PDB file of C-alpha atoms in Angstrom:
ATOM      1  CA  UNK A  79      11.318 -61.598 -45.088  1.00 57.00           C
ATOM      2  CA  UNK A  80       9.274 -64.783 -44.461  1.00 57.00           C
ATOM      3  CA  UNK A  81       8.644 -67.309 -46.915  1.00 59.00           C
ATOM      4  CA  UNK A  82       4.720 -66.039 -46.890  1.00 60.00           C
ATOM      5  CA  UNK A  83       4.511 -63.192 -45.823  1.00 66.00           C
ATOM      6  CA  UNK A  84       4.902 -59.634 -47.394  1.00 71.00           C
ATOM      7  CA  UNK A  85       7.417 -60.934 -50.358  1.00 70.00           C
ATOM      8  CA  UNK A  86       4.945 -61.209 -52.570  1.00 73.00           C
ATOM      9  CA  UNK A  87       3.763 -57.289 -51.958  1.00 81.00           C
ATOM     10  CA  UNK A  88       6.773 -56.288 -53.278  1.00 83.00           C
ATOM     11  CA  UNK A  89       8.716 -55.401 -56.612  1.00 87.00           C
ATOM     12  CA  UNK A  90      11.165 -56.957 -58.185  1.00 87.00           C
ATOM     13  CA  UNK A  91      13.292 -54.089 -57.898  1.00 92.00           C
ATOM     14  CA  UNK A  92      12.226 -53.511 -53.835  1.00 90.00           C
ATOM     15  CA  UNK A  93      13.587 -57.372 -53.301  1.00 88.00           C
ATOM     16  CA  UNK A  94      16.928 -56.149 -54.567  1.00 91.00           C
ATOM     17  CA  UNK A  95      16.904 -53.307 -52.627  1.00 94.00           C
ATOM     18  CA  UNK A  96      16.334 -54.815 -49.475  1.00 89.00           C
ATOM     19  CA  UNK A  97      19.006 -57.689 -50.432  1.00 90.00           C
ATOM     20  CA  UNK A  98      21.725 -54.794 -51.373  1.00 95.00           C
ATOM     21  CA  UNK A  99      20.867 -52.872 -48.276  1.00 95.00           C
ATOM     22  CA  UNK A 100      21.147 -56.138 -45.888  1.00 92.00           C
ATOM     23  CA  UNK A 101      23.921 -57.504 -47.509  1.00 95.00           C
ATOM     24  CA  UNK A 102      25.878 -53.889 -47.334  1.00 98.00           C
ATOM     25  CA  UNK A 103      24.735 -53.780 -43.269  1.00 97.00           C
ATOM     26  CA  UNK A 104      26.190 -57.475 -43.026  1.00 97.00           C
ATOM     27  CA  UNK A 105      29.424 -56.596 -44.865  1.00 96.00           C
ATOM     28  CA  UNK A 106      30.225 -59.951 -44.897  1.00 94.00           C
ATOM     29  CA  UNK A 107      30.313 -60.626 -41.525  1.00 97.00           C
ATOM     30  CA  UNK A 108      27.982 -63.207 -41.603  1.00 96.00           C
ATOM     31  CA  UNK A 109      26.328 -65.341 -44.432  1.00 95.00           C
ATOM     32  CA  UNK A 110      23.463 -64.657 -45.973  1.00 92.00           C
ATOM     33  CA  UNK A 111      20.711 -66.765 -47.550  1.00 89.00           C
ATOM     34  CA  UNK A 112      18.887 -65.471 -50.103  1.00 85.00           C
ATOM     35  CA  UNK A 113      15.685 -67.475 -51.226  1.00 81.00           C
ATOM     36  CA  UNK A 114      13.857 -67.125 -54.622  1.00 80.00           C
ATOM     37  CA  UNK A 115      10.244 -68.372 -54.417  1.00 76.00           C
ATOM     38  CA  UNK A 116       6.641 -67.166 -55.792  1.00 78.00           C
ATOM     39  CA  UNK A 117       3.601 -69.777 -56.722  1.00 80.00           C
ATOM     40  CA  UNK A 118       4.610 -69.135 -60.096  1.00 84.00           C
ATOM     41  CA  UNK A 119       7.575 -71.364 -61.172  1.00 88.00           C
ATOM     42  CA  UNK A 120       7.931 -68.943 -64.481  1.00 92.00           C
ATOM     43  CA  UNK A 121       8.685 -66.067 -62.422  1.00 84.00           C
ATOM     44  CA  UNK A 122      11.380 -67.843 -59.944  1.00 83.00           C
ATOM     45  CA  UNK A 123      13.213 -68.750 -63.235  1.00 88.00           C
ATOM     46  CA  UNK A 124      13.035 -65.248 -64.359  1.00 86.00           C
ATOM     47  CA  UNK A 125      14.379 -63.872 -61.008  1.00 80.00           C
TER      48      UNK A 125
END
């Protein structure tokens, strides 16, 4: 997902979802990079 774009439409629990299913497709043939950002610095901390 883009930095601002739809992230911020989705859950909490849909982020992990997406970053279980992508990192399961990968299988770790390739790194991933996953970011944590929102406007809100309390919520990055709490992710």
């Amino acid at each position: 997902l883009a930095n601002y774009s739809e992230q911020f439409l989705l859950s909490d629990a849909e982020r992990e979802t997406l970053t279980r299913l992508c990192l399961e497709h990968v299988a770790g043939r390739v790194p991933v990079i996953v970011t944590c950002s929102h406007f809100s610095t309390d919520i990055v901390v709490a992710r």
